[in-house]
């Protein structure tokens, strides 16, 4: 079945540091890929998505590129802020039923 | 103007009780979902409905019964609550069952004592 693996946290960074969260997936077909973010005490918000190979999703300074050859969708941000402290989830969805399969989440803590 | 709303936000109850969580979306979406997030933040789908019809039913105990009175609502009823049911339950919706973006509600934290 489908699965998503992302790096375990917590990831602790200083403000303005570069952030990378690795995400790899296993899927039988051609999934859409997503990054969701969960701020403390809140629900999940879509951060960005990509629907086909080589697509780049971007939002709020975050970027991720759909790499079919390496089955990866790594999240990057060039200069993090304290407000980026959250749990980040990589996820995939295949057409059959649009079931989201999530990775385990990566907690990011940005210190001033 | 809340997109996906859930009630209640917090639910504390005793083992063996029956409880319901309600979800409503005002986005006009056809498809709704329930996800469970455990204490380690792991998220897993439980159910999905499309136009009031059950589409996905993962390996969830039959103590959990979703009900969709109309396509804007998907409620989750849980019978005979157990300690292991303690989790955060998220409702979500999307335009269709194809690979559309899902929009999540704020979650309901269920604590079973």
mmCIF file of C-alpha atoms in Angstrom:
data_model
loop_
_atom_site.group_PDB
_atom_site.id
_atom_site.type_symbol
_atom_site.label_atom_id
_atom_site.label_comp_id
_atom_site.label_asym_id
_atom_site.label_seq_id
_atom_site.Cartn_x
_atom_site.Cartn_y
_atom_site.Cartn_z
ATOM 1 C CA UNK A 1 0.000 0.000 0.000
ATOM 2 C CA UNK A 2 0.864 3.659 -0.100
ATOM 3 C CA UNK A 3 3.189 5.083 2.494
ATOM 4 C CA UNK A 4 4.983 8.321 3.325
ATOM 5 C CA UNK A 5 8.201 8.588 5.287
ATOM 6 C CA UNK A 6 9.476 11.864 6.633
ATOM 7 C CA UNK A 7 12.354 12.749 8.869
ATOM 8 C CA UNK A 8 11.707 12.540 12.551
ATOM 9 C CA UNK A 9 11.965 15.632 14.645
ATOM 10 C CA UNK A 10 12.191 17.691 16.505
ATOM 11 C CA UNK A 11 14.178 19.981 14.283
ATOM 12 C CA UNK A 12 15.490 22.970 16.207
ATOM 13 C CA UNK A 13 16.746 25.982 14.289
ATOM 14 C CA UNK A 14 17.690 29.572 14.868
ATOM 15 C CA UNK A 15 15.743 32.340 13.175
ATOM 16 C CA UNK A 16 16.838 32.974 9.565
ATOM 17 C CA UNK A 17 18.333 29.484 9.246
ATOM 18 C CA UNK A 18 17.645 27.232 6.250
ATOM 19 C CA UNK A 19 15.076 24.509 6.759
ATOM 20 C CA UNK A 20 14.822 21.192 4.928
ATOM 21 C CA UNK A 21 12.403 18.426 5.828
ATOM 22 C CA UNK A 22 12.872 15.252 3.839
ATOM 23 C CA UNK A 23 9.881 13.305 2.559
ATOM 24 C CA UNK A 24 9.822 10.158 0.445
ATOM 25 C CA UNK A 25 6.832 8.143 -0.659
ATOM 26 C CA UNK A 26 5.718 4.792 -1.987
ATOM 27 C CA UNK A 27 2.668 4.660 -4.211
ATOM 28 C CA UNK A 28 1.234 2.331 -6.807
ATOM 29 C CA UNK A 29 0.121 5.033 -9.214
ATOM 30 C CA UNK A 30 0.719 8.719 -9.758
ATOM 31 C CA UNK A 31 -0.245 10.481 -6.556
ATOM 32 C CA UNK A 32 -0.673 14.133 -5.755
ATOM 33 C CA UNK A 33 1.679 15.295 -3.009
ATOM 34 C CA UNK A 34 0.986 17.734 -0.214
ATOM 35 C CA UNK A 35 2.578 19.474 2.724
ATOM 36 C CA UNK A 36 0.263 20.360 5.564
ATOM 37 C CA UNK A 37 1.205 22.413 8.624
ATOM 38 C CA UNK A 38 -0.272 22.183 12.106
ATOM 39 C CA UNK A 39 0.379 25.114 14.414
ATOM 40 C CA UNK A 40 0.121 24.494 18.161
ATOM 41 C CA UNK A 41 -3.449 23.790 19.219
ATOM 42 C CA UNK A 42 -4.833 24.155 15.702
ATOM 43 C CA UNK A 43 -6.027 21.990 12.832
ATOM 44 C CA UNK A 44 -4.157 21.217 9.643
ATOM 45 C CA UNK A 45 -3.657 23.835 6.967
ATOM 46 C CA UNK A 46 -2.558 23.119 3.442
ATOM 47 C CA UNK A 47 0.880 24.633 2.921
ATOM 48 C CA UNK A 48 1.537 23.602 -0.677
ATOM 49 C CA UNK A 49 0.907 20.844 -3.171
ATOM 50 C CA UNK A 50 2.089 19.374 -6.461
ATOM 51 C CA UNK A 51 0.058 17.153 -8.725
ATOM 52 C CA UNK A 52 2.578 15.787 -11.225
ATOM 53 C CA UNK A 53 6.248 15.078 -11.678
ATOM 54 C CA UNK A 54 8.568 18.099 -11.694
ATOM 55 C CA UNK A 55 5.825 20.422 -10.402
ATOM 56 C CA UNK A 56 7.001 22.831 -7.745
ATOM 57 C CA UNK A 57 4.605 23.875 -5.021
ATOM 58 C CA UNK A 58 5.313 27.084 -3.130
ATOM 59 C CA UNK A 59 3.676 29.192 -0.438
ATOM 60 C CA UNK A 60 4.824 31.572 2.320
ATOM 61 C CA UNK A 61 8.472 31.109 1.312
ATOM 62 C CA UNK A 62 8.243 27.314 1.451
ATOM 63 C CA UNK A 63 8.935 25.206 -1.638
ATOM 64 C CA UNK A 64 8.824 21.532 -2.569
ATOM 65 C CA UNK A 65 9.420 19.821 -5.915
ATOM 66 C CA UNK A 66 7.742 16.575 -6.970
ATOM 67 C CA UNK A 67 10.612 14.240 -7.891
ATOM 68 C CA UNK A 68 9.265 11.069 -9.426
ATOM 69 C CA UNK A 69 12.701 9.553 -10.046
ATOM 70 C CA UNK A 70 13.575 9.706 -6.354
ATOM 71 C CA UNK A 71 9.961 9.478 -5.097
ATOM 72 C CA UNK A 72 10.578 12.533 -2.962
ATOM 73 C CA UNK A 73 8.907 15.809 -2.057
ATOM 74 C CA UNK A 74 11.304 17.597 0.277
ATOM 75 C CA UNK A 75 10.178 20.826 1.929
ATOM 76 C CA UNK A 76 12.547 23.805 2.041
ATOM 77 C CA UNK A 77 12.541 27.351 3.319
ATOM 78 C CA UNK A 78 15.462 29.695 2.975
ATOM 79 C CA UNK A 79 15.010 31.761 6.139
ATOM 80 C CA UNK A 80 12.721 30.563 8.898
ATOM 81 C CA UNK A 81 10.938 32.704 11.443
ATOM 82 C CA UNK A 82 9.787 31.947 14.969
ATOM 83 C CA UNK A 83 6.236 31.859 13.595
ATOM 84 C CA UNK A 84 7.181 28.833 11.458
ATOM 85 C CA UNK A 85 7.359 26.691 14.589
ATOM 86 C CA UNK A 86 4.823 23.938 13.957
ATOM 87 C CA UNK A 87 4.423 20.296 12.974
ATOM 88 C CA UNK A 88 4.773 19.667 9.244
ATOM 89 C CA UNK A 89 3.114 16.711 7.544
ATOM 90 C CA UNK A 90 3.938 15.298 4.145
ATOM 91 C CA UNK A 91 1.040 13.469 2.509
ATOM 92 C CA UNK A 92 -0.016 11.829 -0.706
ATOM 93 C CA UNK A 93 -3.350 11.177 -2.335
ATOM 94 C CA UNK A 94 -4.207 8.814 -5.110
ATOM 95 C CA UNK A 95 -7.294 9.170 -7.249
ATOM 96 C CA UNK A 96 -9.154 6.234 -5.731
ATOM 97 C CA UNK A 97 -11.211 7.909 -3.038
ATOM 98 C CA UNK A 98 -8.776 10.779 -2.420
ATOM 99 C CA UNK A 99 -7.527 9.139 0.754
ATOM 100 C CA UNK A 100 -4.698 11.170 2.248
ATOM 101 C CA UNK A 101 -1.823 9.051 3.516
ATOM 102 C CA UNK A 102 0.316 11.032 5.946
ATOM 103 C CA UNK A 103 3.874 10.803 7.105
ATOM 104 C CA UNK A 104 4.545 10.821 10.812
ATOM 105 C CA UNK A 105 4.984 14.584 11.039
ATOM 106 C CA UNK A 106 8.097 16.632 11.803
ATOM 107 C CA UNK A 107 8.073 19.094 14.650
ATOM 108 C CA UNK A 108 10.039 22.258 13.891
ATOM 109 C CA UNK A 109 11.058 24.690 16.613
ATOM 110 C CA UNK A 110 12.555 28.009 15.595
ATOM 111 C CA UNK A 111 14.325 29.946 18.325
ATOM 112 C CA UNK A 112 14.918 33.696 18.222
ATOM 113 C CA UNK B 1 -17.554 32.359 7.655
ATOM 114 C CA UNK B 2 -15.872 29.238 9.014
ATOM 115 C CA UNK B 3 -15.197 26.717 6.248
ATOM 116 C CA UNK B 4 -15.133 23.409 8.141
ATOM 117 C CA UNK B 5 -16.399 23.456 11.695
ATOM 118 C CA UNK B 6 -16.556 20.772 14.353
ATOM 119 C CA UNK B 7 -18.357 20.544 17.655
ATOM 120 C CA UNK B 8 -17.412 20.117 20.361
ATOM 121 C CA UNK B 9 -13.800 21.252 20.436
ATOM 122 C CA UNK B 10 -13.120 19.246 23.595
ATOM 123 C CA UNK B 11 -14.926 16.146 24.836
ATOM 124 C CA UNK B 12 -14.130 14.403 28.107
ATOM 125 C CA UNK B 13 -16.121 11.307 28.959
ATOM 126 C CA UNK B 14 -16.044 8.018 30.827
ATOM 127 C CA UNK B 15 -15.279 4.595 29.366
ATOM 128 C CA UNK B 16 -18.360 2.836 28.083
ATOM 129 C CA UNK B 17 -20.252 6.009 27.191
ATOM 130 C CA UNK B 18 -21.615 6.846 23.736
ATOM 131 C CA UNK B 19 -20.732 10.206 22.197
ATOM 132 C CA UNK B 20 -21.045 12.088 18.923
ATOM 133 C CA UNK B 21 -18.891 14.629 17.138
ATOM 134 C CA UNK B 22 -20.470 16.889 14.550
ATOM 135 C CA UNK B 23 -18.904 18.330 11.428
ATOM 136 C CA UNK B 24 -20.261 20.885 9.007
ATOM 137 C CA UNK B 25 -18.757 22.491 5.918
ATOM 138 C CA UNK B 26 -20.052 25.550 4.105
ATOM 139 C CA UNK B 27 -17.769 25.230 1.091
ATOM 140 C CA UNK B 28 -20.247 23.411 -1.111
ATOM 141 C CA UNK B 29 -17.963 20.381 -1.256
ATOM 142 C CA UNK B 30 -19.265 16.941 -2.186
ATOM 143 C CA UNK B 31 -16.810 14.852 -0.171
ATOM 144 C CA UNK B 32 -16.152 14.720 3.565
ATOM 145 C CA UNK B 33 -13.718 12.752 5.708
ATOM 146 C CA UNK B 34 -12.878 11.769 9.242
ATOM 147 C CA UNK B 35 -9.256 11.386 10.372
ATOM 148 C CA UNK B 36 -7.850 10.307 13.726
ATOM 149 C CA UNK B 37 -4.660 11.806 15.157
ATOM 150 C CA UNK B 38 -3.131 9.810 17.989
ATOM 151 C CA UNK B 39 -0.966 11.035 20.841
ATOM 152 C CA UNK B 40 2.154 10.775 18.687
ATOM 153 C CA UNK B 41 0.569 13.053 16.073
ATOM 154 C CA UNK B 42 0.127 10.190 13.599
ATOM 155 C CA UNK B 43 -2.830 10.862 11.284
ATOM 156 C CA UNK B 44 -4.931 8.161 9.683
ATOM 157 C CA UNK B 45 -8.106 8.268 7.668
ATOM 158 C CA UNK B 46 -11.185 6.610 9.110
ATOM 159 C CA UNK B 47 -14.026 7.308 6.675
ATOM 160 C CA UNK B 48 -14.982 9.318 3.652
ATOM 161 C CA UNK B 49 -18.373 10.150 2.194
ATOM 162 C CA UNK B 50 -19.243 11.489 -1.212
ATOM 163 C CA UNK B 51 -22.691 13.018 -1.583
ATOM 164 C CA UNK B 52 -23.863 11.142 1.525
ATOM 165 C CA UNK B 53 -22.517 7.823 0.226
ATOM 166 C CA UNK B 54 -19.782 5.932 2.102
ATOM 167 C CA UNK B 55 -16.651 5.694 -0.045
ATOM 168 C CA UNK B 56 -13.836 4.765 2.323
ATOM 169 C CA UNK B 57 -14.157 2.706 5.475
ATOM 170 C CA UNK B 58 -10.749 1.871 6.845
ATOM 171 C CA UNK B 59 -10.261 -0.844 9.430
ATOM 172 C CA UNK B 60 -12.139 1.012 12.104
ATOM 173 C CA UNK B 61 -14.012 -0.823 14.892
ATOM 174 C CA UNK B 62 -17.730 -0.948 14.217
ATOM 175 C CA UNK B 63 -18.256 1.030 17.426
ATOM 176 C CA UNK B 64 -17.549 4.006 15.157
ATOM 177 C CA UNK B 65 -20.456 4.910 12.904
ATOM 178 C CA UNK B 66 -20.396 7.891 10.578
ATOM 179 C CA UNK B 67 -23.651 9.486 9.517
ATOM 180 C CA UNK B 68 -24.152 11.976 6.708
ATOM 181 C CA UNK B 69 -27.638 13.552 6.806
ATOM 182 C CA UNK B 70 -26.725 15.765 3.839
ATOM 183 C CA UNK B 71 -23.569 16.510 1.913
ATOM 184 C CA UNK B 72 -22.689 19.454 4.162
ATOM 185 C CA UNK B 73 -22.622 17.365 7.338
ATOM 186 C CA UNK B 74 -20.727 14.296 8.456
ATOM 187 C CA UNK B 75 -21.138 13.260 12.063
ATOM 188 C CA UNK B 76 -19.201 10.613 13.936
ATOM 189 C CA UNK B 77 -20.904 8.531 16.579
ATOM 190 C CA UNK B 78 -18.835 6.360 18.902
ATOM 191 C CA UNK B 79 -20.379 3.638 21.050
ATOM 192 C CA UNK B 80 -18.898 2.066 24.160
ATOM 193 C CA UNK B 81 -15.911 4.384 24.329
ATOM 194 C CA UNK B 82 -12.556 2.865 25.241
ATOM 195 C CA UNK B 83 -9.375 4.435 26.586
ATOM 196 C CA UNK B 84 -7.687 3.896 23.221
ATOM 197 C CA UNK B 85 -10.244 6.108 21.526
ATOM 198 C CA UNK B 86 -8.623 9.138 23.146
ATOM 199 C CA UNK B 87 -7.279 11.200 20.255
ATOM 200 C CA UNK B 88 -7.909 14.286 18.191
ATOM 201 C CA UNK B 89 -10.492 13.710 15.475
ATOM 202 C CA UNK B 90 -10.370 15.878 12.383
ATOM 203 C CA UNK B 91 -13.074 16.381 9.838
ATOM 204 C CA UNK B 92 -12.145 17.475 6.315
ATOM 205 C CA UNK B 93 -13.849 18.171 3.009
ATOM 206 C CA UNK B 94 -12.962 18.445 -0.672
ATOM 207 C CA UNK B 95 -14.741 19.171 -3.936
ATOM 208 C CA UNK B 96 -14.702 15.560 -5.047
ATOM 209 C CA UNK B 97 -13.155 12.135 -4.520
ATOM 210 C CA UNK B 98 -10.427 12.814 -7.043
ATOM 211 C CA UNK B 99 -7.126 14.178 -5.778
ATOM 212 C CA UNK B 100 -8.497 17.484 -4.616
ATOM 213 C CA UNK B 101 -7.159 19.519 -1.758
ATOM 214 C CA UNK B 102 -8.789 18.642 1.527
ATOM 215 C CA UNK B 103 -9.707 21.404 3.968
ATOM 216 C CA UNK B 104 -9.563 20.473 7.625
ATOM 217 C CA UNK B 105 -11.620 21.474 10.593
ATOM 218 C CA UNK B 106 -10.047 22.585 13.885
ATOM 219 C CA UNK B 107 -10.284 19.133 15.450
ATOM 220 C CA UNK B 108 -12.086 17.626 18.433
ATOM 221 C CA UNK B 109 -9.926 16.431 21.299
ATOM 222 C CA UNK B 110 -11.583 13.375 22.832
ATOM 223 C CA UNK B 111 -10.393 12.194 26.223
ATOM 224 C CA UNK B 112 -11.761 8.936 27.597
ATOM 225 C CA UNK B 113 -11.246 8.436 31.325
#
